[in-house]
Short mmCIF file of C-alpha atoms and ligand atoms in Angstrom, two decimals:
data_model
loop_
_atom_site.label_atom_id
_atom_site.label_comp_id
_atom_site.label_asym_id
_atom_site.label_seq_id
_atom_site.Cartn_x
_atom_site.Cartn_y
_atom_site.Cartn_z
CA UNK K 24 25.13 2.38 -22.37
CA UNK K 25 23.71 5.88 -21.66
CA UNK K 26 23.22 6.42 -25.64
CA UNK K 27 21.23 3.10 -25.22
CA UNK K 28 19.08 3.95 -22.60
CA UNK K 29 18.39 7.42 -23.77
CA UNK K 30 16.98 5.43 -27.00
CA UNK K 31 14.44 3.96 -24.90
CA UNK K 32 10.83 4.81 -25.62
CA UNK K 33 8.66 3.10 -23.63
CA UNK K 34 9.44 1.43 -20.18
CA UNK K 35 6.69 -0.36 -17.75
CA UNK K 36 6.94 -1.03 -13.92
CA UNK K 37 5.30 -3.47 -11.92
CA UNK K 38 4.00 -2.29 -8.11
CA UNK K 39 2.62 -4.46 -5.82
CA UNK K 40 -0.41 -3.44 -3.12
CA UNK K 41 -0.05 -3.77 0.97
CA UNK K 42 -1.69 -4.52 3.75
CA UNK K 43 -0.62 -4.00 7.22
CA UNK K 44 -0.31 -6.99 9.35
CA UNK K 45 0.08 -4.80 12.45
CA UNK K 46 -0.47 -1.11 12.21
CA UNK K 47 -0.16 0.13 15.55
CA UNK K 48 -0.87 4.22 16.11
CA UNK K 49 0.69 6.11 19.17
CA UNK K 50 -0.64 9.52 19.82
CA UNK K 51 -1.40 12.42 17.89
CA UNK K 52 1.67 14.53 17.41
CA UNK K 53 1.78 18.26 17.86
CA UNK K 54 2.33 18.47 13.78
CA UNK K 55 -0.87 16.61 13.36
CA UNK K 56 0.84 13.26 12.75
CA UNK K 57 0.85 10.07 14.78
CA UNK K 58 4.18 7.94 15.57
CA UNK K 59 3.49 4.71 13.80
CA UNK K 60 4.69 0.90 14.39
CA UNK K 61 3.99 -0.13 10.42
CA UNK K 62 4.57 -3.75 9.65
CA UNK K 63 3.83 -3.51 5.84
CA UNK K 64 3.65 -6.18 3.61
CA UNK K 65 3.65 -6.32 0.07
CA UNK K 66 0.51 -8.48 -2.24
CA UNK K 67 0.56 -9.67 -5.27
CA UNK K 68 -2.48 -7.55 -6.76
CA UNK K 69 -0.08 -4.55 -8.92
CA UNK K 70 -0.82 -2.13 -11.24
CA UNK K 71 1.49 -1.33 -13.91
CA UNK K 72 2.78 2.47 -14.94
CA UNK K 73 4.04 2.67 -18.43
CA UNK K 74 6.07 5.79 -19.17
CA UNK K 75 6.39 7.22 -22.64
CA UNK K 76 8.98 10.25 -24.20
CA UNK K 77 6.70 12.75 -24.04
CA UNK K 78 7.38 16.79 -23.92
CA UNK K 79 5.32 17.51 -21.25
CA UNK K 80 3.96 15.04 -17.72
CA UNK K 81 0.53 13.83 -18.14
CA UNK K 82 -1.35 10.66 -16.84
CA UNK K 83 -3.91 8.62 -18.01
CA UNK K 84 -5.61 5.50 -16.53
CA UNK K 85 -7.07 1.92 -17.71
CA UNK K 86 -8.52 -0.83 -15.92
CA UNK K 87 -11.74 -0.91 -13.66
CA UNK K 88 -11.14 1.26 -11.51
CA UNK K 89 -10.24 3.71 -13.38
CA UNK K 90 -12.97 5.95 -13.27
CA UNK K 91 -12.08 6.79 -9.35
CA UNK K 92 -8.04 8.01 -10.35
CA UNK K 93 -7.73 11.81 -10.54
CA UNK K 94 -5.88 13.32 -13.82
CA UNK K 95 -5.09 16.13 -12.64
CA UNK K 96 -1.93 17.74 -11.00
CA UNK K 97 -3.03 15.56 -7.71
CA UNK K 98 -2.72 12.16 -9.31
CA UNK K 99 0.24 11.02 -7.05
CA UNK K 100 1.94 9.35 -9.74
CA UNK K 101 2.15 13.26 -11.75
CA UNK K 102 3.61 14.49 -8.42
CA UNK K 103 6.39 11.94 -8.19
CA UNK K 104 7.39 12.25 -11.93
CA UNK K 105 7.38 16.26 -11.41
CA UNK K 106 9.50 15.66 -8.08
CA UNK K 107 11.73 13.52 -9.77
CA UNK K 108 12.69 15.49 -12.57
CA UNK K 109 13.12 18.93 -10.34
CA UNK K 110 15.28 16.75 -8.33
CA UNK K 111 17.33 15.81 -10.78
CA UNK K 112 17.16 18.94 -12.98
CA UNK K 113 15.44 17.30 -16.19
CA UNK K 114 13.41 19.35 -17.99
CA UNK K 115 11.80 16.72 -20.36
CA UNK K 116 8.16 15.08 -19.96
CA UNK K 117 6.76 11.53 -19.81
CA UNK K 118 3.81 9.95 -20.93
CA UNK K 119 2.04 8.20 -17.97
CA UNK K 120 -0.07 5.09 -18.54
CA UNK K 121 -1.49 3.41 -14.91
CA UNK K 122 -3.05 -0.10 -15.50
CA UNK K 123 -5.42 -0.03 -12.29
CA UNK K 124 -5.82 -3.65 -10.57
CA UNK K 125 -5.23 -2.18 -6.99
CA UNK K 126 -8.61 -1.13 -5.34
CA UNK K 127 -8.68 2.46 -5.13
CA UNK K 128 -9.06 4.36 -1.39
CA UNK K 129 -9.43 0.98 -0.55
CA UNK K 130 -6.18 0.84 2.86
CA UNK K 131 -4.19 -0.76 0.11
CA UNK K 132 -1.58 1.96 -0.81
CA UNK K 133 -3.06 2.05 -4.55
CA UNK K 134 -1.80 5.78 -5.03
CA UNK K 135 1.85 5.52 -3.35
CA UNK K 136 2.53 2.57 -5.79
CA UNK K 137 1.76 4.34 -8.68
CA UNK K 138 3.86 7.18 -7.01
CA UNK K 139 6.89 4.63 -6.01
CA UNK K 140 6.34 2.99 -9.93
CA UNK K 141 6.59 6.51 -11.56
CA UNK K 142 9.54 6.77 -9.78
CA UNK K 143 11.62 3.98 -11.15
CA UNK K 144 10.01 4.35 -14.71
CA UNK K 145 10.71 7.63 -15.28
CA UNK K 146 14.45 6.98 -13.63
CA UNK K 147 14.97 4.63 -16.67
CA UNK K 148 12.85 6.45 -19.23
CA UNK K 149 15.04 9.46 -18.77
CA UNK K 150 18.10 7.82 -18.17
CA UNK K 151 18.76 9.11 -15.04
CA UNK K 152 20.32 5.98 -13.32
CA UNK K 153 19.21 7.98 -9.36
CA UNK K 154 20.77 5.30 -6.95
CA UNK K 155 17.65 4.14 -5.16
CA UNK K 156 18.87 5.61 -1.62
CA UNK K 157 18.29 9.04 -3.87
CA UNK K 158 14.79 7.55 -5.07
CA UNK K 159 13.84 6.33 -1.22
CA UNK K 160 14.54 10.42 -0.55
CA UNK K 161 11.70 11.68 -2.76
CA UNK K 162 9.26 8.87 -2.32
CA UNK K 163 9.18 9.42 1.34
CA UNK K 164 8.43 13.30 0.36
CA UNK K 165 5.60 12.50 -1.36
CA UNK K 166 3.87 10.29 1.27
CA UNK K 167 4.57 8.07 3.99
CA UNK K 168 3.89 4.47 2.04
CA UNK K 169 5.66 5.72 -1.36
CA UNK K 170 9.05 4.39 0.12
CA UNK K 171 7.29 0.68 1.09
CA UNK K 172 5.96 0.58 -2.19
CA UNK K 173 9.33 0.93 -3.63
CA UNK K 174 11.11 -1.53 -1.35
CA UNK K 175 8.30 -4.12 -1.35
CA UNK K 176 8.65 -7.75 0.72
CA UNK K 177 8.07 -7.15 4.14
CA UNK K 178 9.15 -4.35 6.06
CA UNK K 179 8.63 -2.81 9.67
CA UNK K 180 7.90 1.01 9.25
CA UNK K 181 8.40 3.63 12.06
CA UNK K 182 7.94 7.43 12.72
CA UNK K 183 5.19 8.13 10.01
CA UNK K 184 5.92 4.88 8.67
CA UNK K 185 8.56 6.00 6.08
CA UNK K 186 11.76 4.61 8.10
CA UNK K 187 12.15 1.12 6.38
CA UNK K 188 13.90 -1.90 7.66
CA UNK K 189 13.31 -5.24 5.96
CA UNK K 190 12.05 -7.96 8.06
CA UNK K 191 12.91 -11.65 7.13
CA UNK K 192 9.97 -13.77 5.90
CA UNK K 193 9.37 -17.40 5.95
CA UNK K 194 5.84 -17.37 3.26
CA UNK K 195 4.85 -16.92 1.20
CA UNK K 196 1.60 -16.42 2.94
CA UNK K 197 -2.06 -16.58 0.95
CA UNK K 198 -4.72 -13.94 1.60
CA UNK K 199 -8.02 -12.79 0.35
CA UNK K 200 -8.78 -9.12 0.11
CA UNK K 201 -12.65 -8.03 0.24
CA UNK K 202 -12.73 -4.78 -1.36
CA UNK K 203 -16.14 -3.12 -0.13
CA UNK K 204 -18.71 -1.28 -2.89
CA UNK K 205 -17.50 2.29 -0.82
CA UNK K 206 -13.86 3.88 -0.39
CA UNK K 207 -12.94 5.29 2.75
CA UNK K 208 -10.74 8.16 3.69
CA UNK K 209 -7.48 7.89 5.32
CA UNK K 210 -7.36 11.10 7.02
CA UNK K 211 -10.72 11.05 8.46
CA UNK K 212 -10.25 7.49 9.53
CA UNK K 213 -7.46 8.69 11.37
CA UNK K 214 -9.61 11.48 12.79
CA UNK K 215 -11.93 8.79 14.14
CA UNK K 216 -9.76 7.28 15.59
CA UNK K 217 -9.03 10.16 17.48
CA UNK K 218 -12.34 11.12 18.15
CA UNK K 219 -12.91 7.71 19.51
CA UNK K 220 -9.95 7.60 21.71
CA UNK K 221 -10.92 10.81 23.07
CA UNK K 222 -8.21 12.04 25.98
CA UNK K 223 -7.25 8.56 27.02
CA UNK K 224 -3.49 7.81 27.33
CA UNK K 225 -2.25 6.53 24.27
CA UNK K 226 1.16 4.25 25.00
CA UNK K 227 3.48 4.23 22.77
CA UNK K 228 3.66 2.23 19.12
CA UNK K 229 5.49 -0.77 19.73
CA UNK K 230 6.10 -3.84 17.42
CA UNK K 231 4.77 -7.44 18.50
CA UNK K 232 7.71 -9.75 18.67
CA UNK K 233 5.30 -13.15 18.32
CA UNK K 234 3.68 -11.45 15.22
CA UNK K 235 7.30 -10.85 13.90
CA UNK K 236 8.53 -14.71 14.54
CA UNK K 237 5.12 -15.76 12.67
CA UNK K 238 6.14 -13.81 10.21
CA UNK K 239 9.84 -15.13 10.24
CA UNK K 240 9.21 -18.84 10.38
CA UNK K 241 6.19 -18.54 8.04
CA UNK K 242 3.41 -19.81 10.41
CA UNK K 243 0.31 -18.81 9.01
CA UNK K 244 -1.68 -19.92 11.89
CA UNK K 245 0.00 -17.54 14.29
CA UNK K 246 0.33 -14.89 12.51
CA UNK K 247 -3.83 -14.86 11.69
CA UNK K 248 -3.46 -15.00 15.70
CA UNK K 249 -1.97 -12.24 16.34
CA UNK K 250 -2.95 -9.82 13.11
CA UNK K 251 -3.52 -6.09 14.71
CA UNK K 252 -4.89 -2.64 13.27
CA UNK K 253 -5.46 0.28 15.70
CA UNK K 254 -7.57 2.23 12.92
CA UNK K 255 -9.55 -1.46 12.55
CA UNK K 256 -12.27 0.08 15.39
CA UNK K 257 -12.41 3.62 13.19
CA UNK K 258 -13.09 2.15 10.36
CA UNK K 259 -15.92 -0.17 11.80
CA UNK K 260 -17.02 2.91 12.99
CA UNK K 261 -17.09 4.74 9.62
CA UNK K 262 -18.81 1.87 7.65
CA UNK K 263 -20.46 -0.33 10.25
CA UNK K 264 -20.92 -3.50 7.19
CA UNK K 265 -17.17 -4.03 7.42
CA UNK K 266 -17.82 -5.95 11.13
CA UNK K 267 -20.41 -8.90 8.91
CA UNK K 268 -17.44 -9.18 6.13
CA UNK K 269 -15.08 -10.31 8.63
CA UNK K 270 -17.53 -12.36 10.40
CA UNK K 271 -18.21 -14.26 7.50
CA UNK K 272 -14.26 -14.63 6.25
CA UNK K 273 -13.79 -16.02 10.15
CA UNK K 274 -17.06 -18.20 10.19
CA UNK K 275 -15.53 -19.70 7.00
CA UNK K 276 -12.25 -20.80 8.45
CA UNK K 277 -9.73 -17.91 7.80
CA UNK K 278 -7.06 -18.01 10.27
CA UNK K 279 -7.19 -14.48 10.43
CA UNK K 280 -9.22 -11.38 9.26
CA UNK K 281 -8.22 -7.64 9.88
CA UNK K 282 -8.91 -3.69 8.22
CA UNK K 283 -6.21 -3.63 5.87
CA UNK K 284 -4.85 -0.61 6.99
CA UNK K 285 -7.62 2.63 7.24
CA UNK K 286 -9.90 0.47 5.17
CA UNK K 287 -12.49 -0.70 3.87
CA UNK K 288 -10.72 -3.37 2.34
CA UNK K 289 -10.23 -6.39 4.83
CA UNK K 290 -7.81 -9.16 3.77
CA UNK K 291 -8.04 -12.83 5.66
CA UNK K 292 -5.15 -15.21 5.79
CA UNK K 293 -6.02 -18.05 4.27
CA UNK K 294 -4.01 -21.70 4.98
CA UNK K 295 -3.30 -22.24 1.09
CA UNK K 296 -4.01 -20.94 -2.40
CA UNK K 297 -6.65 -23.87 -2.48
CA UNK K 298 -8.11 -22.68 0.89
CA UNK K 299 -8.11 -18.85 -0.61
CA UNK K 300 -9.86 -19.50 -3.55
CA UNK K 301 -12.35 -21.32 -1.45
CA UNK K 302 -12.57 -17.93 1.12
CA UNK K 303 -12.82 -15.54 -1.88
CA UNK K 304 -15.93 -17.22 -3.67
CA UNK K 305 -17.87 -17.00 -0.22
CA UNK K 306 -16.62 -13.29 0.32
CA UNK K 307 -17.72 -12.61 -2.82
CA UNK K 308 -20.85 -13.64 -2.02
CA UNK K 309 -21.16 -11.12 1.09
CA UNK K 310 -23.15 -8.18 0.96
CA UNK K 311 -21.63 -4.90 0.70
CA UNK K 312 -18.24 -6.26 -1.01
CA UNK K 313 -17.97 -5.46 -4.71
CA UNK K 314 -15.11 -8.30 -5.39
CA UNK K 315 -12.72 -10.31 -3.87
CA UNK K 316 -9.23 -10.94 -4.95
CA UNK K 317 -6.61 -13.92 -3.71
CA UNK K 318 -3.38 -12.94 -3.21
CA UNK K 319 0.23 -14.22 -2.16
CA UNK K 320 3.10 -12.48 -0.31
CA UNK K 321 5.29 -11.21 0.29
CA UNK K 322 5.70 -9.43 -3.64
CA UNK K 323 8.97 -7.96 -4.71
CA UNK K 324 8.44 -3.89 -4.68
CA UNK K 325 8.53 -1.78 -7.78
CA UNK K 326 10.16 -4.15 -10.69
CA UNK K 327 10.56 -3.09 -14.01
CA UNK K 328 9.36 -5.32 -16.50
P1 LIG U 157 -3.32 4.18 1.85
O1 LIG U 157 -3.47 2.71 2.02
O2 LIG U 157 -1.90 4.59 1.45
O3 LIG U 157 -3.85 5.00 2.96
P2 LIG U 157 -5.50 4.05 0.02
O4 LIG U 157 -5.20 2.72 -0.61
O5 LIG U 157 -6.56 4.06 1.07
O6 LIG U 157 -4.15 4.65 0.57
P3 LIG U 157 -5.40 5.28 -2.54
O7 LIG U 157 -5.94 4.26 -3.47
O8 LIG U 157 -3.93 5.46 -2.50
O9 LIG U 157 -5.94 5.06 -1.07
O10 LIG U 157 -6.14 6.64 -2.91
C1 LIG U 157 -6.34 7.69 -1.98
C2 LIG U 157 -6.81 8.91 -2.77
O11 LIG U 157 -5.69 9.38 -3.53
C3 LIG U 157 -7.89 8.59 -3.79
O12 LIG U 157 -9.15 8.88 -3.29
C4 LIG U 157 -7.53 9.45 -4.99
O13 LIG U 157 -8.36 10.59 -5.08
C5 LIG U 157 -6.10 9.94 -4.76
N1 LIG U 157 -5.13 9.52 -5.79
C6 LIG U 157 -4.19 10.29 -6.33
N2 LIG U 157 -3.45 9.62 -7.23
C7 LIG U 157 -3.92 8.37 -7.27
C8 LIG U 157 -3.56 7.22 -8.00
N3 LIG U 157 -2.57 7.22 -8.90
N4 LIG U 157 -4.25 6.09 -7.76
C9 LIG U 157 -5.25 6.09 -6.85
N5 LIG U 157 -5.65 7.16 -6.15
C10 LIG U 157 -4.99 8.29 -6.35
#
């Protein structure tokens, strides 16, 4: 089995985008962080990271957005490779080959899931069989949605977000996700956030039981109801356009529309993949957004295929 495994030259894995259904963001921590309630849920829009034997780590990138993916040492799927094999003592190299399909800076966790998919590939490339507790370890090092992207489904997140506990789910659900011609930054839309909330009490993160029972018995229409994103105002603040692109998603019958997490991409829930299709060719249509991409979930986290 391990002889067979080592053989192995080429192995691909499949990781699926987020969006927050309810991000909710207590106050900012002494360390600079904020105590998170994180109800992540996983989309099916996934790249794909192919790793090769190689002697050395290296990455390169295909797909259209590839232009906006760093190569160098800062590309989070070169960190998690690296982190893997010091964890595990390896001292062999891999090949990396992301196929881009999720929007890039776009609140969608594009980076941690080719972080979380470099992970598993280079696990099996390698041979080094890490139980996935191990795996859970480093992704969390490397950023507070690596270990979501790895677990996939749906999943309430707490502290920074990297404490995981699946949540049941009666979906799938169908969204549309507008991704907007501009990328914004996650830590200055937390800084905005900030800024904007200036030295009023924050209370406390806390999760919303009726948007976790939509969730559980799969009503769609509730759970557009009660969809919830505290960075939502910051990022309406950063890129003002974002408030007419979910005006128009509402005005054409979404049940819901929300900042998927710090933005600028906003996803709608739509009733049905008919209805979706339907929402995405008007979003399309809106000014500012350079696509928009149906979706189901919950999607299974990073698979190899
Ligand atoms: P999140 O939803 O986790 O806050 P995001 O979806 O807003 O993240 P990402 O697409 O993960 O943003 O990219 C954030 C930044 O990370 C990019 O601007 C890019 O410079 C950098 N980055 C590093 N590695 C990658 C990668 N493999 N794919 C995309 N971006 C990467």
């Amino acid at each position: 089995m391990t002889t067979e495994v080592q053989k192995m030259s080429s192995v691909t894995v499949r990781v699926p985008a987020k969006v927050n259904v309810q991000l909710s963001v207590g106050p900012l921590r002494e360390d600079g962080y904020h105590d998170l309630v994180n109800v992540f849920h996983a989309v099916s829009i996934h790249d794909e990271v192919t790793a090769r034997q190689a002697r050395s780590i290296t990455v390169s990138v295909t797909g259209g957005w590839a232009a906006e993916v760093p190569l160098h040492d800062g590309n989070l799927a070169v960190r998690a490779a690296r982190a893997l094999a010091e964890r595990a003592g390896f001292g062999g190299g891999a090949e990396l080959v992301i196929h881009k399909a999720i929007p890039v800076a776009g609140g969608m966790a594009g980076g941690s899931a080719d972080a979380a998919g470099a992970l598993v590939a280079c696990d099996e490339l390698w041979g080094l069989g890490l139980p996935r507790e191990e795996l859970m370890e480093i992704a969390a090092e490397l950023g507070s949605d690596v270990p979501f992207s790895l677990l996939g489904g749906t999943a309430i997140g707490t502290g920074r977000g990297e404490r995981l506990t699946p949540l049941p789910v009666g979906g799938p659900f169908h969204w549309v996700f507008a991704i907007a011609d501009t990328g914004l930054s996650t830590p200055e839309v937390y800084k905005e956030c900030d800024r904007l909330r200036g030295t009023a009490p924050v209370p406390e993160p806390k999760a919303d039981e009726e948007l976790l029972a939509a969730l559980r018995n799969g009503d769609a229409a509730a759970l557009g109801r009660r969809l919830a994103n505290d960075l939502q105002e910051a990022a309406l603040a950063l890129h003002p356009p974002l408030a007419g692109t979910l005006r128009s998603g509402l005005d054409a019958g979404a049940l819901g529309a929300i900042v998927s997490g710090s933005g600028p991409t906003c996803a709608f829930l739509a009733r049905d993949a008919a209805h979706a299709a339907e929402l995405a060719g008007v979003l399309a249509a809106t000014p500012g957004t350079r696509t928009a991409l149906p979706a189901e979930g919950p999607a299974p986290g990073a698979t190899l295929i």
